[in-house]
Amino acid sequence: MSFPVHRMRRVRSTEALRSLVRETRLAPSQFILPLFVCPGEGVRKEIGSMPGNFQLSIDELVKECAEVKSLGIGGIILFGIPEVKDEMASGAYAESGIVQRALQALRAEVSGLLLITDVCNCEYTSHGHCGYVRGNEVDNDITLEWLAKSAVSHARAGADIVAPSDMMDGRVGAIRKALDEAGFPSTPILSYAAKYASVFYGPFREAAESAPQFGDRRSYQMDPSNAREALREIELDIAEGADMIMVKPAMPYLDIVRQARERFDLPLAAYQVSGEFSMIVAAAQNGWLDRNRAVLESLTAIRRAGADFTLTYFAKEAARLLA
Ligand code: PBG
């Protein structure tokens, strides 16, 4: 039986009805805000390609996090811009590295906000690649040692969750083992399990000063053409001990989010990356899109596809819109 017995519009006619039958809802606690911490004091340097996002010195970061917390946002993910970069990414795992010092300050000043750290080397290497470069190749297994040391140093400095984003093989297992041996068996790993070699990271590389100086990341990040391979990546990370998994980017990869949701029962995150953010901001600045609606619709779509939580540069803005 069909029309006129069934009229889909019946339950769309008022906001009260629409709200009653709404399948997907957003809450600030499902957002994670990416933040960039840099050396210095009183530094709040806007990132040209990501309007409204800043490189923050630790004192400014502490203030920012207090505000983030007051908006009910779930947590932050920290990226560091070190004083110096070198071939060994030593700033990534130094006990007094920029992220480690930021964590100590945040631990002391802000509570109840989840502190997640991005575990990667590209912000810390002089060449901008995510690991140890031998010839023109990124060496997988030496890079694992750096990642493991970084994750332990983050946990020691107060990270609640560590999130490896490098796409080396075996990193989750290496990090799990190192955390356990260092006395952090309860620190969860949020794995950037299916991370694609995406053009949409462009604005982030200005923010984190991490663009590769030669070549690209296609020998470690995934080919945008592949979906089944993403499921294998996720499966392997789970086998190695991932507690939560992530798909990145989000909007161009909602099919992957959906497939991951259906196949795996772990908490699932999606990362609405810098290019996704900047596209909406640029279109809104031109008067081509309604910014508020674009923000909420994009975040709703990501959640509808199956993400439990979303890493998004719109976290503060969306939390205010939902209030
Ligand atoms: C580090 C890392 C990147 C992003 C998150 N972690 C950059 C990259 O892989 O080049 C991108 C985030 C964004 O674009 O918002 N490896």
Short mmCIF file of C-alpha atoms and ligand atoms in Angstrom, two decimals:
data_model
loop_
_atom_site.label_atom_id
_atom_site.label_comp_id
_atom_site.label_asym_id
_atom_site.label_seq_id
_atom_site.Cartn_x
_atom_site.Cartn_y
_atom_site.Cartn_z
CA MET A 1 0.00 0.00 0.00
CA SER A 2 1.28 3.38 -0.89
CA PHE A 3 0.09 6.91 -1.56
CA PRO A 4 -2.35 8.30 -0.48
CA VAL A 5 -2.30 6.03 2.61
CA HIS A 6 1.34 6.84 3.19
CA ARG A 7 2.29 10.46 3.23
CA MET A 8 5.87 10.94 4.38
CA ARG A 9 5.28 14.64 4.86
CA ARG A 10 2.92 14.03 7.81
CA VAL A 11 5.77 13.76 10.29
CA ARG A 12 7.68 16.66 8.76
CA SER A 13 5.05 19.32 9.15
CA THR A 14 6.16 20.96 12.40
CA GLU A 15 9.41 21.32 14.29
CA ALA A 16 7.86 19.37 17.19
CA LEU A 17 7.20 16.40 14.90
CA ARG A 18 10.56 16.67 13.18
CA SER A 19 12.29 16.73 16.53
CA LEU A 20 10.32 13.70 17.73
CA VAL A 21 11.39 11.53 14.80
CA ARG A 22 14.95 12.85 14.45
CA GLU A 23 17.37 9.93 14.13
CA THR A 24 20.68 11.69 14.63
CA ARG A 25 21.53 14.24 17.28
CA LEU A 26 24.64 16.22 17.98
CA ALA A 27 26.08 16.95 21.39
CA PRO A 28 29.22 18.95 22.25
CA SER A 29 30.56 15.98 24.21
CA GLN A 30 30.99 14.18 20.86
CA PHE A 31 33.39 16.83 19.55
CA ILE A 32 37.16 16.88 19.86
CA LEU A 33 38.88 20.17 19.01
CA PRO A 34 42.33 20.02 17.37
CA LEU A 35 44.74 22.61 18.83
CA PHE A 36 48.27 23.66 17.86
CA VAL A 37 50.77 24.48 20.58
CA CYS A 38 53.93 26.47 19.86
CA PRO A 39 56.86 27.89 21.85
CA GLY A 40 56.80 31.33 23.45
CA GLU A 41 54.49 33.28 25.70
CA GLY A 42 51.38 35.23 24.87
CA VAL A 43 51.45 33.83 21.33
CA ARG A 44 48.14 33.61 19.52
CA LYS A 45 49.03 33.48 15.84
CA GLU A 46 46.18 32.99 13.43
CA ILE A 47 46.66 30.33 10.75
CA GLY A 48 46.07 31.99 7.38
CA SER A 49 44.54 28.95 5.70
CA MET A 50 42.32 28.14 8.70
CA PRO A 51 40.67 31.37 9.85
CA GLY A 52 39.75 31.30 13.54
CA ASN A 53 42.42 28.69 14.36
CA PHE A 54 45.65 29.68 16.04
CA GLN A 55 49.10 28.51 16.97
CA LEU A 56 48.98 28.98 20.74
CA SER A 57 51.76 29.23 23.29
CA ILE A 58 51.21 27.12 26.39
CA ASP A 59 49.77 29.97 28.50
CA GLU A 60 47.26 30.79 25.74
CA LEU A 61 46.49 27.11 25.28
CA VAL A 62 45.55 26.80 28.94
CA LYS A 63 43.09 29.71 28.58
CA GLU A 64 41.69 28.22 25.37
CA CYS A 65 41.13 24.85 27.04
CA ALA A 66 39.26 26.41 29.94
CA GLU A 67 36.86 27.91 27.40
CA VAL A 68 36.62 24.63 25.48
CA LYS A 69 35.76 22.85 28.71
CA SER A 70 33.09 25.40 29.60
CA LEU A 71 31.36 24.73 26.28
CA GLY A 72 30.91 21.06 27.19
CA ILE A 73 33.24 19.83 24.43
CA GLY A 74 34.56 16.31 24.97
CA GLY A 75 38.24 16.98 24.57
CA ILE A 76 41.11 18.32 22.55
CA ILE A 77 43.75 16.74 20.35
CA LEU A 78 47.13 18.41 20.59
CA PHE A 79 49.63 19.02 17.80
CA GLY A 80 53.03 20.48 18.58
CA ILE A 81 55.22 22.93 16.73
CA PRO A 82 58.70 22.47 18.20
CA GLU A 83 61.52 25.01 18.58
CA VAL A 84 63.74 23.00 16.27
CA LYS A 85 63.22 20.18 13.81
CA ASP A 86 65.85 17.56 13.01
CA GLU A 87 66.26 14.33 11.09
CA MET A 88 65.57 12.21 14.16
CA ALA A 89 62.33 14.01 15.18
CA SER A 90 63.84 14.35 18.63
CA GLY A 91 61.30 17.00 19.64
CA ALA A 92 58.55 14.41 19.27
CA TYR A 93 59.71 12.26 22.17
CA ALA A 94 61.75 14.68 24.31
CA GLU A 95 60.52 14.67 27.91
CA SER A 96 60.61 18.47 27.72
CA GLY A 97 59.10 18.67 24.22
CA ILE A 98 56.44 21.22 23.44
CA VAL A 99 53.50 18.80 23.69
CA GLN A 100 54.88 17.22 26.87
CA ARG A 101 55.23 20.66 28.54
CA ALA A 102 51.77 21.65 27.33
CA LEU A 103 50.28 18.50 28.85
CA GLN A 104 51.90 19.17 32.21
CA ALA A 105 50.46 22.68 32.24
CA LEU A 106 47.01 21.51 31.17
CA ARG A 107 46.99 18.69 33.73
CA ALA A 108 47.61 21.24 36.44
CA GLU A 109 45.15 23.88 35.23
CA VAL A 110 42.24 22.17 33.45
CA SER A 111 40.35 19.08 34.56
CA GLY A 112 37.53 17.09 33.05
CA LEU A 113 38.60 17.73 29.47
CA LEU A 114 40.04 14.74 27.62
CA LEU A 115 43.60 15.43 26.52
CA ILE A 116 44.41 13.46 23.39
CA THR A 117 47.78 13.66 21.67
CA ASP A 118 48.55 13.15 18.02
CA VAL A 119 51.48 10.75 17.90
CA CYS A 120 53.43 11.46 14.73
CA ASN A 121 56.80 12.78 13.61
CA CYS A 122 56.03 15.04 10.66
CA GLU A 123 55.92 18.21 12.75
CA TYR A 124 59.32 17.33 14.23
CA THR A 125 61.40 16.18 11.27
CA SER A 126 63.43 18.64 9.22
CA HIS A 127 62.14 17.02 6.02
CA GLY A 128 58.50 16.86 7.12
CA HIS A 129 58.03 13.13 6.64
CA CYS A 130 56.31 11.06 9.31
CA GLY A 131 59.34 8.90 10.13
CA TYR A 132 63.00 8.11 9.74
CA VAL A 133 64.11 8.76 6.17
CA ARG A 134 66.72 6.42 4.71
CA GLY A 135 67.58 7.37 1.13
CA ASN A 136 64.20 8.42 -0.19
CA GLU A 137 62.21 5.95 1.88
CA VAL A 138 60.51 6.26 5.24
CA ASP A 139 61.86 3.38 7.34
CA ASN A 140 58.99 1.65 9.06
CA ASP A 141 60.62 -0.16 11.95
CA ILE A 142 62.93 2.58 13.20
CA THR A 143 59.97 4.94 13.09
CA LEU A 144 58.09 2.56 15.39
CA GLU A 145 60.70 3.15 18.09
CA TRP A 146 60.17 6.93 17.90
CA LEU A 147 56.41 6.53 18.00
CA ALA A 148 56.56 4.25 21.02
CA LYS A 149 58.83 6.70 22.86
CA SER A 150 56.56 9.62 21.95
CA ALA A 151 53.44 7.85 23.18
CA VAL A 152 55.08 6.96 26.50
CA SER A 153 56.33 10.51 26.97
CA HIS A 154 52.82 11.82 26.32
CA ALA A 155 51.27 9.41 28.80
CA ARG A 156 53.90 10.34 31.39
CA ALA A 157 53.15 14.04 30.86
CA GLY A 158 49.41 13.48 31.38
CA ALA A 159 47.76 12.47 28.11
CA ASP A 160 44.43 10.67 28.57
CA ILE A 161 44.53 9.06 25.11
CA VAL A 162 47.28 8.69 22.51
CA ALA A 163 46.40 8.81 18.82
CA PRO A 164 48.99 7.59 16.31
CA SER A 165 48.49 9.19 12.87
CA ASP A 166 51.65 8.13 11.05
CA MET A 167 50.34 5.04 9.21
CA MET A 168 53.44 2.92 9.83
CA ASP A 169 52.75 -0.81 9.98
CA GLY A 170 52.76 -2.24 13.48
CA ARG A 171 52.60 1.09 15.33
CA VAL A 172 49.62 0.23 17.49
CA GLY A 173 51.26 -2.95 18.74
CA ALA A 174 54.57 -1.17 19.35
CA ILE A 175 52.86 1.64 21.26
CA ARG A 176 50.70 -0.76 23.31
CA LYS A 177 53.76 -2.77 24.33
CA ALA A 178 55.75 0.34 25.25
CA LEU A 179 52.89 1.86 27.26
CA ASP A 180 52.36 -1.37 29.17
CA GLU A 181 56.05 -1.74 29.95
CA ALA A 182 56.29 1.88 31.10
CA GLY A 183 53.41 1.43 33.55
CA PHE A 184 50.56 2.86 31.47
CA PRO A 185 48.40 -0.19 30.80
CA SER A 186 45.25 1.91 31.16
CA THR A 187 46.07 4.56 28.57
CA PRO A 188 43.82 3.97 25.54
CA ILE A 189 45.00 4.11 21.93
CA LEU A 190 42.83 5.90 19.40
CA SER A 191 44.24 4.69 16.12
CA TYR A 192 44.03 6.76 12.95
CA ALA A 193 43.39 3.35 11.42
CA ALA A 194 42.16 4.34 7.98
CA LYS A 195 44.00 7.50 7.05
CA TYR A 196 44.09 8.46 3.42
CA ALA A 197 46.77 10.39 1.50
CA SER A 198 44.37 13.29 1.08
CA VAL A 199 44.65 16.71 -0.53
CA PHE A 200 42.31 17.92 2.21
CA TYR A 201 45.19 18.07 4.73
CA GLY A 202 46.62 21.07 2.85
CA PRO A 203 45.64 23.82 5.31
CA PHE A 204 46.81 21.73 8.30
CA ARG A 205 50.32 21.56 6.91
CA GLU A 206 50.52 25.34 7.11
CA ALA A 207 49.13 25.21 10.65
CA ALA A 208 51.56 22.54 11.83
CA GLU A 209 54.43 23.56 9.54
CA SER A 210 54.66 19.92 8.48
CA ALA A 211 54.55 19.80 4.68
CA PRO A 212 56.97 17.17 3.33
CA GLN A 213 60.00 18.89 1.77
CA PHE A 214 60.26 16.22 -0.94
CA GLY A 215 57.88 13.63 -2.32
CA ASP A 216 54.56 12.93 -0.66
CA ARG A 217 52.98 10.57 1.88
CA ARG A 218 51.59 8.01 -0.54
CA SER A 219 53.99 5.26 0.52
CA TYR A 220 52.39 5.20 3.97
CA GLN A 221 48.97 6.87 3.87
CA MET A 222 46.20 5.11 1.97
CA ASP A 223 45.19 5.45 -1.66
CA PRO A 224 41.86 7.33 -1.83
CA SER A 225 40.64 4.73 -4.33
CA ASN A 226 40.58 1.90 -1.80
CA ALA A 227 37.82 0.84 0.58
CA ARG A 228 38.45 -2.84 1.33
CA GLU A 229 42.01 -1.95 2.26
CA ALA A 230 40.67 0.43 4.90
CA LEU A 231 38.82 -2.43 6.56
CA ARG A 232 42.02 -4.48 6.62
CA GLU A 233 43.93 -1.57 8.17
CA ILE A 234 41.28 -1.26 10.86
CA GLU A 235 41.21 -5.00 11.49
CA LEU A 236 44.99 -5.09 11.97
CA ASP A 237 44.96 -2.13 14.35
CA ILE A 238 42.27 -3.81 16.43
CA ALA A 239 44.32 -7.01 16.51
CA GLU A 240 47.32 -4.98 17.72
CA GLY A 241 45.31 -3.47 20.55
CA ALA A 242 43.58 -0.30 19.35
CA ASP A 243 40.83 0.77 21.76
CA MET A 244 39.16 3.17 19.33
CA ILE A 245 39.47 3.57 15.60
CA MET A 246 39.34 6.56 13.30
CA VAL A 247 38.56 7.26 9.67
CA LYS A 248 40.15 10.35 8.15
CA PRO A 249 39.13 12.56 6.33
CA ALA A 250 35.43 12.40 7.12
CA MET A 251 33.08 13.87 4.53
CA PRO A 252 34.73 12.51 1.37
CA TYR A 253 34.99 9.10 3.10
CA LEU A 254 31.55 8.64 4.66
CA ASP A 255 31.25 5.29 2.88
CA ILE A 256 34.29 4.12 4.86
CA VAL A 257 32.81 5.44 8.10
CA ARG A 258 29.62 3.51 7.39
CA GLN A 259 31.42 0.28 6.50
CA ALA A 260 33.64 0.54 9.56
CA ARG A 261 30.55 1.10 11.72
CA GLU A 262 28.87 -1.99 10.35
CA ARG A 263 31.88 -4.24 10.58
CA PHE A 264 33.48 -3.26 13.90
CA ASP A 265 32.05 -2.68 17.35
CA LEU A 266 34.81 -0.44 18.70
CA PRO A 267 34.16 3.24 19.32
CA LEU A 268 34.54 4.95 15.96
CA ALA A 269 35.84 8.45 15.32
CA ALA A 270 35.93 10.52 12.15
CA TYR A 271 38.21 13.50 11.52
CA GLN A 272 36.67 16.43 9.69
CA VAL A 273 40.05 17.67 8.47
CA SER A 274 41.44 21.10 7.78
CA GLY A 275 40.45 21.17 4.10
CA GLU A 276 36.88 20.23 4.95
CA PHE A 277 36.84 23.08 7.47
CA SER A 278 38.43 25.64 5.16
CA MET A 279 36.14 24.83 2.24
CA ILE A 280 33.07 25.62 4.31
CA VAL A 281 34.64 28.75 5.78
CA ALA A 282 35.73 30.03 2.36
CA ALA A 283 32.34 29.40 0.78
CA ALA A 284 30.62 31.14 3.67
CA GLN A 285 33.00 34.11 3.43
CA ASN A 286 31.97 34.45 -0.20
CA GLY A 287 28.32 34.37 0.73
CA TRP A 288 27.87 31.10 -1.13
CA LEU A 289 26.87 28.94 1.86
CA ASP A 290 25.09 29.62 5.13
CA ARG A 291 27.93 28.92 7.56
CA ASN A 292 25.88 27.84 10.58
CA ARG A 293 23.81 25.39 8.61
CA ALA A 294 26.82 24.02 6.74
CA VAL A 295 28.62 23.40 10.04
CA LEU A 296 25.72 21.53 11.60
CA GLU A 297 24.74 19.62 8.46
CA SER A 298 28.30 18.42 7.87
CA LEU A 299 28.65 17.25 11.47
CA THR A 300 25.25 15.58 11.40
CA ALA A 301 26.15 13.73 8.19
CA ILE A 302 29.36 12.41 9.74
CA ARG A 303 27.48 11.14 12.76
CA ARG A 304 24.66 9.67 10.68
CA ALA A 305 27.26 7.72 8.70
CA GLY A 306 28.24 6.06 11.98
CA ALA A 307 30.86 8.08 13.84
CA ASP A 308 30.55 8.08 17.63
CA PHE A 309 32.64 11.22 17.88
CA THR A 310 34.17 13.73 15.53
CA LEU A 311 37.44 15.62 15.52
CA THR A 312 36.49 19.03 14.15
CA TYR A 313 37.80 22.58 13.99
CA PHE A 314 34.15 23.64 14.31
CA ALA A 315 33.86 22.16 17.83
CA LYS A 316 33.47 25.49 19.65
CA GLU A 317 31.25 27.02 17.00
CA ALA A 318 29.01 23.95 16.81
CA ALA A 319 28.77 23.72 20.61
CA ARG A 320 27.58 27.33 20.69
CA LEU A 321 25.04 26.66 17.94
CA LEU A 322 23.68 23.68 19.86
CA ALA A 323 23.41 25.54 23.17
C1 PBG B 1 50.06 14.17 11.17
C2 PBG B 1 48.67 14.59 10.89
C3 PBG B 1 48.15 15.27 9.77
C4 PBG B 1 46.81 15.55 10.06
C5 PBG B 1 46.57 15.03 11.33
N1 PBG B 1 47.71 14.43 11.81
C6 PBG B 1 48.80 15.73 8.54
C7 PBG B 1 49.24 14.82 7.50
O1 PBG B 1 49.09 13.61 7.58
O2 PBG B 1 49.82 15.34 6.55
C8 PBG B 1 45.85 16.30 9.19
C9 PBG B 1 44.74 16.99 9.90
C10 PBG B 1 43.99 18.00 9.11
O3 PBG B 1 44.17 18.17 7.89
O4 PBG B 1 43.15 18.65 9.73
N2 PBG B 1 50.55 13.16 10.39
#
